[in-house]
Amino acid sequence: VLTVSSEGLVEAKNPAARHIFRAQAGELLGKPIESLLSKIDKETGSLVGKFRTRKIEELEREDREVVARRTDGSEFPASLAVTHFHTREGQKFVWIIRDISHARALQEERERLIHKLEEQVQANRDLVERYSALVGCSTVGVTAVDVEGRFTECNEAYAHIVGYSVDELMHSSFRKLDHPEDDGKSSQRIAEMREGKRDSYNMIKRYIRKDGRTIWVNVTGVALRDKQGRLLEVVGIILDITTQVETASSGGDAVVAAREREERGEKRGEGEKEGKRRGNEAGDILEYNRQAEELFGWSREEALSQRGEIFLPIEK
């Protein structure tokens, strides 16, 4: 609280004023009130102007937020109220100034948290929309299983992939779908999640559909944990890749067969595969290649030491 003369000089102050303005004893007395207000803040400039022109009604109309200045030159946000009274010496003014730095900081933090919360709410909405779109997708299977491997959620696409209805799958174990040769792979990954050794996995495995047909699937599992890090559920994304695997397998068999034919000499045009021999007019053998060795059974050394008649048909 500052008592200010009609000339705008501080005539009295309470102990809190000295603390707020970080002033030494008696330092505030005699100071122009403008020296305790920011020189660049528009609101304080307007306030001083009303004070100097004696627009008292406007000056006292309401509390306002201004920027005050301490004796060390630092500035701080303040709430200010002005009122006047009359004495024998003339008109006096009481300036009530409250440091609102802490309140302003709390307000800013509150606004920051509200903004962050709004962002999080929007992010959650986006996540829900994406998850809903994924769950409703007709080709991507989505599941959730508990720590024991029992289905707690699955979409229609997953049920279609494995040939069961959603009701048949719910609360049953995914292990009943595993191919015997792949049994235990997913269970091992979930066990590692429960032990905190991993948070996700991806694998290619086989399922036995309800109709007995074997299919290939690409499975991605992600751990959902509580605040203490304990595993609650594993969310799975499942893609049926049977067609791709069968196509790749078929292509691989064709390559193997082609290589086998090439090795047997059945493929032409990519190297010498025919048995060749060449001789002179006298019938001596001058050239005899490896394929000729395989065809006629004579080694090159043996053939070169013979005459060409050895290759003529035998007359019966």
mmCIF file of C-alpha atoms in Angstrom:
data_model
loop_
_atom_site.group_PDB
_atom_site.id
_atom_site.type_symbol
_atom_site.label_atom_id
_atom_site.label_comp_id
_atom_site.label_asym_id
_atom_site.label_seq_id
_atom_site.Cartn_x
_atom_site.Cartn_y
_atom_site.Cartn_z
ATOM 1 C CA VAL A 1 0.000 0.000 0.000
ATOM 2 C CA LEU A 2 1.422 3.366 -1.059
ATOM 3 C CA THR A 3 0.088 6.765 -0.128
ATOM 4 C CA VAL A 4 0.732 9.155 -3.019
ATOM 5 C CA SER A 5 0.424 12.944 -3.022
ATOM 6 C CA SER A 6 -1.426 14.879 -5.682
ATOM 7 C CA GLU A 7 1.979 15.595 -7.245
ATOM 8 C CA GLY A 8 2.537 11.841 -7.614
ATOM 9 C CA LEU A 9 5.190 11.372 -4.930
ATOM 10 C CA VAL A 10 5.177 8.474 -2.464
ATOM 11 C CA GLU A 11 4.549 9.790 1.026
ATOM 12 C CA ALA A 12 3.971 6.562 2.972
ATOM 13 C CA LYS A 13 4.146 2.821 2.497
ATOM 14 C CA ASN A 14 3.455 -0.341 4.436
ATOM 15 C CA PRO A 15 6.054 -3.110 5.124
ATOM 16 C CA ALA A 16 4.712 -5.265 2.278
ATOM 17 C CA ALA A 17 5.475 -2.500 -0.238
ATOM 18 C CA ARG A 18 9.128 -2.498 0.773
ATOM 19 C CA HIS A 19 9.227 -6.284 0.293
ATOM 20 C CA ILE A 20 7.428 -6.233 -3.065
ATOM 21 C CA PHE A 21 9.685 -3.514 -4.501
ATOM 22 C CA ARG A 22 12.842 -4.905 -2.817
ATOM 23 C CA ALA A 23 13.546 -1.474 -1.351
ATOM 24 C CA GLN A 24 15.798 -0.426 1.472
ATOM 25 C CA ALA A 25 14.353 1.383 4.510
ATOM 26 C CA GLY A 26 13.011 4.768 3.442
ATOM 27 C CA GLU A 27 14.007 4.200 -0.201
ATOM 28 C CA LEU A 28 10.457 4.412 -1.538
ATOM 29 C CA LEU A 29 9.548 7.682 0.146
ATOM 30 C CA GLY A 30 9.662 10.673 -2.163
ATOM 31 C CA LYS A 31 9.852 8.589 -5.300
ATOM 32 C CA PRO A 32 7.582 9.518 -8.239
ATOM 33 C CA ILE A 33 4.932 6.866 -8.646
ATOM 34 C CA GLU A 34 5.936 6.534 -12.339
ATOM 35 C CA SER A 35 9.333 5.228 -11.253
ATOM 36 C CA LEU A 36 7.629 2.168 -9.754
ATOM 37 C CA LEU A 37 5.818 1.330 -12.989
ATOM 38 C CA SER A 38 7.074 -0.033 -16.296
ATOM 39 C CA LYS A 39 7.915 2.600 -18.884
ATOM 40 C CA ILE A 40 7.031 0.377 -21.817
ATOM 41 C CA ASP A 41 3.782 -1.217 -20.655
ATOM 42 C CA LYS A 42 0.817 0.457 -22.369
ATOM 43 C CA GLU A 43 -1.550 -0.116 -19.465
ATOM 44 C CA THR A 44 0.716 1.598 -16.966
ATOM 45 C CA GLY A 45 1.253 4.467 -19.386
ATOM 46 C CA SER A 46 -2.501 4.925 -19.683
ATOM 47 C CA LEU A 47 -2.848 4.734 -15.896
ATOM 48 C CA VAL A 48 -0.252 7.433 -15.293
ATOM 49 C CA GLY A 49 -1.883 9.631 -17.908
ATOM 50 C CA LYS A 50 -5.259 9.401 -16.155
ATOM 51 C CA PHE A 51 -3.595 10.152 -12.822
ATOM 52 C CA ARG A 52 -1.858 13.265 -14.131
ATOM 53 C CA THR A 53 -5.006 14.587 -15.826
ATOM 54 C CA ARG A 54 -7.106 13.840 -12.754
ATOM 55 C CA LYS A 55 -9.501 11.525 -14.528
ATOM 56 C CA ILE A 56 -10.295 10.054 -11.153
ATOM 57 C CA GLU A 57 -13.479 8.247 -12.158
ATOM 58 C CA GLU A 58 -11.632 6.333 -14.857
ATOM 59 C CA LEU A 59 -8.661 5.841 -12.547
ATOM 60 C CA GLU A 60 -10.771 4.256 -9.813
ATOM 61 C CA ARG A 61 -13.168 2.398 -12.080
ATOM 62 C CA GLU A 62 -11.692 -1.076 -11.629
ATOM 63 C CA ASP A 63 -8.677 -3.097 -10.639
ATOM 64 C CA ARG A 64 -6.261 -3.669 -13.473
ATOM 65 C CA GLU A 65 -3.194 -5.713 -14.294
ATOM 66 C CA VAL A 66 -0.058 -3.671 -14.925
ATOM 67 C CA VAL A 67 3.690 -4.179 -15.036
ATOM 68 C CA ALA A 68 5.451 -2.750 -11.979
ATOM 69 C CA ARG A 69 9.160 -2.076 -11.565
ATOM 70 C CA ARG A 70 11.291 -2.781 -8.528
ATOM 71 C CA THR A 71 14.019 -0.504 -7.279
ATOM 72 C CA ASP A 72 16.627 -2.822 -8.835
ATOM 73 C CA GLY A 73 15.033 -2.348 -12.260
ATOM 74 C CA SER A 74 13.409 -5.786 -12.542
ATOM 75 C CA GLU A 75 9.762 -5.861 -13.551
ATOM 76 C CA PHE A 76 6.887 -8.021 -12.413
ATOM 77 C CA PRO A 77 3.152 -8.397 -13.129
ATOM 78 C CA ALA A 78 0.973 -6.655 -10.578
ATOM 79 C CA SER A 79 -2.664 -6.070 -9.769
ATOM 80 C CA LEU A 80 -3.370 -2.398 -9.066
ATOM 81 C CA ALA A 81 -6.279 -0.512 -7.488
ATOM 82 C CA VAL A 82 -6.366 3.254 -6.913
ATOM 83 C CA THR A 83 -8.636 5.286 -4.664
ATOM 84 C CA HIS A 84 -8.480 8.859 -3.360
ATOM 85 C CA PHE A 85 -9.335 10.770 -0.173
ATOM 86 C CA HIS A 86 -9.103 14.343 1.080
ATOM 87 C CA THR A 87 -6.981 15.726 3.914
ATOM 88 C CA ARG A 88 -6.155 19.200 5.225
ATOM 89 C CA GLU A 89 -3.091 19.127 3.007
ATOM 90 C CA GLY A 90 -5.216 18.353 -0.022
ATOM 91 C CA GLN A 91 -6.123 15.358 -2.139
ATOM 92 C CA LYS A 92 -4.260 12.104 -1.563
ATOM 93 C CA PHE A 93 -4.258 8.782 -3.375
ATOM 94 C CA VAL A 94 -3.875 5.235 -2.156
ATOM 95 C CA TRP A 95 -2.228 2.818 -4.586
ATOM 96 C CA ILE A 96 -2.776 -0.824 -3.644
ATOM 97 C CA ILE A 97 -0.311 -3.007 -5.491
ATOM 98 C CA ARG A 98 -0.238 -6.795 -5.321
ATOM 99 C CA ASP A 99 2.536 -8.935 -6.827
ATOM 100 C CA ILE A 100 0.830 -11.548 -8.981
ATOM 101 C CA SER A 101 3.970 -13.219 -10.365
ATOM 102 C CA HIS A 102 3.180 -16.482 -8.632
ATOM 103 C CA ALA A 103 -0.482 -16.356 -9.622
ATOM 104 C CA ARG A 104 0.510 -15.540 -13.209
ATOM 105 C CA ALA A 105 2.945 -18.451 -13.258
ATOM 106 C CA LEU A 106 0.239 -20.753 -11.919
ATOM 107 C CA GLN A 107 -2.179 -19.462 -14.550
ATOM 108 C CA GLU A 108 0.358 -20.002 -17.324
ATOM 109 C CA GLU A 109 1.073 -23.509 -16.028
ATOM 110 C CA ARG A 110 -2.650 -24.178 -15.846
ATOM 111 C CA GLU A 111 -3.096 -23.000 -19.425
ATOM 112 C CA ARG A 112 -0.134 -25.117 -20.515
ATOM 113 C CA LEU A 113 -1.574 -28.199 -18.858
ATOM 114 C CA ILE A 114 -4.999 -27.531 -20.343
ATOM 115 C CA HIS A 115 -3.428 -27.172 -23.788
ATOM 116 C CA LYS A 116 -1.440 -30.361 -23.268
ATOM 117 C CA LEU A 117 -4.575 -32.153 -22.103
ATOM 118 C CA GLU A 118 -6.473 -30.935 -25.138
ATOM 119 C CA GLU A 119 -3.663 -32.197 -27.369
ATOM 120 C CA GLN A 120 -3.715 -35.546 -25.578
ATOM 121 C CA VAL A 121 -7.501 -35.791 -25.903
ATOM 122 C CA GLN A 122 -7.219 -35.068 -29.617
ATOM 123 C CA ALA A 123 -4.396 -37.598 -29.958
ATOM 124 C CA ASN A 124 -6.544 -40.169 -28.155
ATOM 125 C CA ARG A 125 -9.441 -39.395 -30.468
ATOM 126 C CA ASP A 126 -7.192 -39.853 -33.484
ATOM 127 C CA LEU A 127 -5.889 -43.081 -32.004
ATOM 128 C CA VAL A 128 -9.410 -44.355 -31.378
ATOM 129 C CA GLU A 129 -10.413 -43.455 -34.930
ATOM 130 C CA ARG A 130 -7.371 -45.221 -36.378
ATOM 131 C CA TYR A 131 -7.912 -48.221 -34.137
ATOM 132 C CA SER A 132 -11.600 -48.336 -35.060
ATOM 133 C CA ALA A 133 -10.702 -48.161 -38.739
ATOM 134 C CA LEU A 134 -8.175 -50.947 -38.268
ATOM 135 C CA VAL A 135 -10.581 -53.123 -36.303
ATOM 136 C CA GLY A 136 -13.228 -52.594 -38.961
ATOM 137 C CA CYS A 137 -10.827 -53.362 -41.809
ATOM 138 C CA SER A 138 -11.967 -56.362 -43.846
ATOM 139 C CA THR A 139 -8.455 -57.716 -44.517
ATOM 140 C CA VAL A 140 -6.425 -57.026 -41.360
ATOM 141 C CA GLY A 141 -7.022 -59.240 -38.354
ATOM 142 C CA VAL A 142 -6.907 -57.522 -34.964
ATOM 143 C CA THR A 143 -6.862 -59.413 -31.690
ATOM 144 C CA ALA A 144 -6.155 -58.932 -28.018
ATOM 145 C CA VAL A 145 -5.174 -61.787 -25.711
ATOM 146 C CA ASP A 146 -4.570 -61.869 -21.971
ATOM 147 C CA VAL A 147 -1.357 -63.080 -20.339
ATOM 148 C CA GLU A 148 -2.641 -66.668 -20.608
ATOM 149 C CA GLY A 149 -3.208 -66.345 -24.347
ATOM 150 C CA ARG A 150 -7.017 -66.211 -24.213
ATOM 151 C CA PHE A 151 -8.784 -63.956 -26.693
ATOM 152 C CA THR A 152 -10.338 -60.878 -25.096
ATOM 153 C CA GLU A 153 -11.039 -59.195 -28.418
ATOM 154 C CA CYS A 154 -10.946 -60.009 -32.134
ATOM 155 C CA ASN A 155 -12.481 -58.481 -35.224
ATOM 156 C CA GLU A 156 -14.482 -60.099 -38.004
ATOM 157 C CA ALA A 157 -11.496 -60.052 -40.344
ATOM 158 C CA TYR A 158 -9.499 -62.257 -37.986
ATOM 159 C CA ALA A 159 -12.426 -64.627 -37.530
ATOM 160 C CA HIS A 160 -12.705 -64.890 -41.328
ATOM 161 C CA ILE A 161 -8.964 -65.616 -41.657
ATOM 162 C CA VAL A 162 -9.110 -68.583 -39.269
ATOM 163 C CA GLY A 163 -12.590 -69.759 -40.291
ATOM 164 C CA TYR A 164 -14.258 -69.407 -36.889
ATOM 165 C CA SER A 165 -16.903 -66.977 -35.673
ATOM 166 C CA VAL A 166 -15.999 -64.247 -33.218
ATOM 167 C CA ASP A 167 -18.119 -65.953 -30.532
ATOM 168 C CA GLU A 168 -16.258 -69.231 -31.028
ATOM 169 C CA LEU A 169 -12.912 -67.508 -30.544
ATOM 170 C CA MET A 170 -13.686 -65.295 -27.562
ATOM 171 C CA HIS A 171 -12.147 -66.483 -24.289
ATOM 172 C CA SER A 172 -10.542 -69.476 -26.015
ATOM 173 C CA SER A 173 -6.770 -69.794 -26.428
ATOM 174 C CA PHE A 174 -5.023 -68.828 -29.638
ATOM 175 C CA ARG A 175 -2.924 -71.964 -29.200
ATOM 176 C CA LYS A 176 -5.715 -74.103 -30.628
ATOM 177 C CA LEU A 177 -5.032 -72.411 -33.983
ATOM 178 C CA ASP A 178 -1.263 -72.971 -34.052
ATOM 179 C CA HIS A 179 0.192 -75.482 -36.484
ATOM 180 C CA PRO A 180 1.853 -78.350 -34.537
ATOM 181 C CA GLU A 181 5.279 -77.443 -35.929
ATOM 182 C CA ASP A 182 4.853 -73.775 -34.884
ATOM 183 C CA ASP A 183 3.253 -74.452 -31.514
ATOM 184 C CA GLY A 184 4.893 -72.525 -28.696
ATOM 185 C CA LYS A 185 6.437 -69.707 -30.746
ATOM 186 C CA SER A 186 3.882 -67.081 -29.746
ATOM 187 C CA SER A 187 3.658 -68.459 -26.210
ATOM 188 C CA GLN A 188 7.406 -67.969 -25.821
ATOM 189 C CA ARG A 189 7.173 -64.359 -26.992
ATOM 190 C CA ILE A 190 4.325 -63.624 -24.568
ATOM 191 C CA ALA A 191 6.326 -65.189 -21.751
ATOM 192 C CA GLU A 192 9.233 -62.869 -22.610
ATOM 193 C CA MET A 193 6.820 -59.916 -22.546
ATOM 194 C CA ARG A 194 5.548 -60.979 -19.129
ATOM 195 C CA GLU A 195 9.153 -61.098 -17.890
ATOM 196 C CA GLY A 196 9.820 -57.611 -19.306
ATOM 197 C CA LYS A 197 12.346 -58.859 -21.864
ATOM 198 C CA ARG A 198 10.469 -57.473 -24.863
ATOM 199 C CA ASP A 199 7.585 -55.149 -25.755
ATOM 200 C CA SER A 200 6.787 -56.432 -29.239
ATOM 201 C CA TYR A 201 7.453 -59.225 -31.698
ATOM 202 C CA ASN A 202 6.903 -60.102 -35.349
ATOM 203 C CA MET A 203 6.863 -63.562 -36.866
ATOM 204 C CA ILE A 204 5.584 -65.654 -39.732
ATOM 205 C CA LYS A 205 3.776 -68.780 -38.624
ATOM 206 C CA ARG A 206 1.062 -71.223 -39.640
ATOM 207 C CA TYR A 207 -2.511 -71.643 -38.484
ATOM 208 C CA ILE A 208 -4.829 -74.611 -38.829
ATOM 209 C CA ARG A 209 -8.196 -73.208 -39.893
ATOM 210 C CA LYS A 210 -11.460 -74.630 -38.641
ATOM 211 C CA ASP A 211 -11.867 -76.452 -41.975
ATOM 212 C CA GLY A 212 -8.451 -78.115 -41.499
ATOM 213 C CA ARG A 213 -6.621 -76.094 -44.118
ATOM 214 C CA THR A 214 -3.151 -74.764 -43.262
ATOM 215 C CA ILE A 215 -2.578 -71.049 -43.821
ATOM 216 C CA TRP A 216 0.416 -68.771 -43.385
ATOM 217 C CA VAL A 217 0.097 -65.542 -41.363
ATOM 218 C CA ASN A 218 2.311 -62.588 -40.488
ATOM 219 C CA VAL A 219 1.756 -61.783 -36.802
ATOM 220 C CA THR A 220 2.837 -58.620 -34.945
ATOM 221 C CA GLY A 221 2.246 -58.474 -31.192
ATOM 222 C CA VAL A 222 2.519 -55.385 -28.970
ATOM 223 C CA ALA A 223 2.452 -55.391 -25.153
ATOM 224 C CA LEU A 224 -0.049 -53.296 -23.201
ATOM 225 C CA ARG A 225 1.150 -52.664 -19.638
ATOM 226 C CA ASP A 226 -0.160 -50.972 -16.502
ATOM 227 C CA LYS A 227 1.651 -48.115 -14.727
ATOM 228 C CA GLN A 228 3.788 -50.608 -12.835
ATOM 229 C CA GLY A 229 4.925 -52.196 -16.095
ATOM 230 C CA ARG A 230 2.958 -55.408 -15.644
ATOM 231 C CA LEU A 231 1.665 -57.046 -18.793
ATOM 232 C CA LEU A 232 -2.100 -56.692 -19.202
ATOM 233 C CA GLU A 233 -2.769 -57.754 -22.767
ATOM 234 C CA VAL A 234 -1.045 -58.364 -26.078
ATOM 235 C CA VAL A 235 -2.583 -56.668 -29.093
ATOM 236 C CA GLY A 236 -2.012 -58.554 -32.330
ATOM 237 C CA ILE A 237 -2.116 -57.492 -35.985
ATOM 238 C CA ILE A 238 -2.506 -60.499 -38.296
ATOM 239 C CA LEU A 239 -2.166 -60.632 -42.085
ATOM 240 C CA ASP A 240 -3.018 -63.690 -44.172
ATOM 241 C CA ILE A 241 0.020 -64.214 -46.445
ATOM 242 C CA THR A 242 -0.835 -67.718 -47.677
ATOM 243 C CA THR A 243 -1.065 -66.661 -51.320
ATOM 244 C CA GLN A 244 2.289 -64.896 -51.210
ATOM 245 C CA VAL A 245 3.987 -67.841 -49.516
ATOM 246 C CA GLU A 246 2.525 -70.356 -51.976
ATOM 247 C CA THR A 247 3.532 -68.174 -54.925
ATOM 248 C CA ALA A 248 7.037 -67.796 -53.591
ATOM 249 C CA SER A 249 7.256 -71.530 -52.901
ATOM 250 C CA SER A 250 6.042 -72.370 -56.411
ATOM 251 C CA GLY A 251 8.564 -70.016 -57.930
ATOM 252 C CA GLY A 252 11.307 -71.528 -55.828
ATOM 253 C CA ASP A 253 10.420 -75.083 -57.033
ATOM 254 C CA ALA A 254 10.569 -73.933 -60.643
ATOM 255 C CA VAL A 255 14.022 -72.481 -60.097
ATOM 256 C CA VAL A 256 15.232 -75.689 -58.499
ATOM 257 C CA ALA A 257 13.804 -77.768 -61.359
ATOM 258 C CA ALA A 258 15.442 -75.509 -63.949
ATOM 259 C CA ARG A 259 18.784 -75.862 -62.227
ATOM 260 C CA GLU A 260 18.437 -79.633 -62.142
ATOM 261 C CA ARG A 261 17.621 -79.730 -65.876
ATOM 262 C CA GLU A 262 20.596 -77.534 -66.604
ATOM 263 C CA GLU A 263 22.861 -79.842 -64.641
ATOM 264 C CA ARG A 264 21.524 -82.823 -66.605
ATOM 265 C CA GLY A 265 22.301 -81.062 -69.879
ATOM 266 C CA GLU A 266 18.638 -80.609 -70.810
ATOM 267 C CA LYS A 267 18.850 -76.835 -71.063
ATOM 268 C CA ARG A 268 20.325 -75.481 -74.293
ATOM 269 C CA GLY A 269 21.785 -72.140 -75.292
ATOM 270 C CA GLU A 270 23.454 -71.161 -72.004
ATOM 271 C CA GLY A 271 26.686 -73.164 -72.481
ATOM 272 C CA GLU A 272 28.020 -76.154 -74.340
ATOM 273 C CA LYS A 273 25.827 -79.171 -73.528
ATOM 274 C CA GLU A 274 26.246 -81.408 -76.636
ATOM 275 C CA GLY A 275 28.881 -84.069 -76.972
ATOM 276 C CA LYS A 276 31.278 -83.106 -79.782
ATOM 277 C CA ARG A 277 34.047 -84.953 -81.538
ATOM 278 C CA ARG A 278 36.066 -83.975 -84.602
ATOM 279 C CA GLY A 279 38.361 -86.055 -86.770
ATOM 280 C CA ASN A 280 40.490 -85.846 -89.935
ATOM 281 C CA GLU A 281 40.032 -87.571 -93.284
ATOM 282 C CA ALA A 282 42.033 -90.541 -92.082
ATOM 283 C CA GLY A 283 39.541 -91.067 -89.281
ATOM 284 C CA ASP A 284 41.818 -89.992 -86.448
ATOM 285 C CA ILE A 285 40.019 -88.259 -83.552
ATOM 286 C CA LEU A 286 41.326 -84.727 -83.106
ATOM 287 C CA GLU A 287 38.782 -83.243 -80.651
ATOM 288 C CA TYR A 288 36.752 -84.906 -77.945
ATOM 289 C CA ASN A 289 34.931 -82.808 -75.263
ATOM 290 C CA ARG A 290 33.687 -83.602 -71.764
ATOM 291 C CA GLN A 291 30.077 -84.089 -72.896
ATOM 292 C CA ALA A 292 31.330 -86.680 -75.417
ATOM 293 C CA GLU A 293 33.013 -88.478 -72.555
ATOM 294 C CA GLU A 294 29.694 -88.699 -70.730
ATOM 295 C CA LEU A 295 27.824 -89.692 -73.885
ATOM 296 C CA PHE A 296 30.142 -92.406 -75.228
ATOM 297 C CA GLY A 297 31.810 -93.534 -72.025
ATOM 298 C CA TRP A 298 35.338 -93.202 -73.380
ATOM 299 C CA SER A 299 37.778 -90.891 -71.640
ATOM 300 C CA ARG A 300 39.391 -88.168 -73.743
ATOM 301 C CA GLU A 301 42.770 -89.917 -73.631
ATOM 302 C CA GLU A 302 41.198 -93.209 -74.702
ATOM 303 C CA ALA A 303 39.220 -91.624 -77.513
ATOM 304 C CA LEU A 304 42.157 -89.684 -78.930
ATOM 305 C CA SER A 305 44.149 -92.903 -79.202
ATOM 306 C CA GLN A 306 41.404 -94.571 -81.256
ATOM 307 C CA ARG A 307 40.043 -94.115 -84.756
ATOM 308 C CA GLY A 308 36.605 -92.745 -85.471
ATOM 309 C CA GLU A 309 35.199 -96.165 -86.305
ATOM 310 C CA ILE A 310 34.597 -96.815 -82.624
ATOM 311 C CA PHE A 311 31.620 -94.485 -82.793
ATOM 312 C CA LEU A 312 30.016 -96.113 -85.839
ATOM 313 C CA PRO A 313 26.880 -98.225 -85.392
ATOM 314 C CA ILE A 314 27.486 -101.919 -84.843
ATOM 315 C CA GLU A 315 26.042 -104.001 -87.670
ATOM 316 C CA LYS A 316 23.992 -106.944 -86.544
#
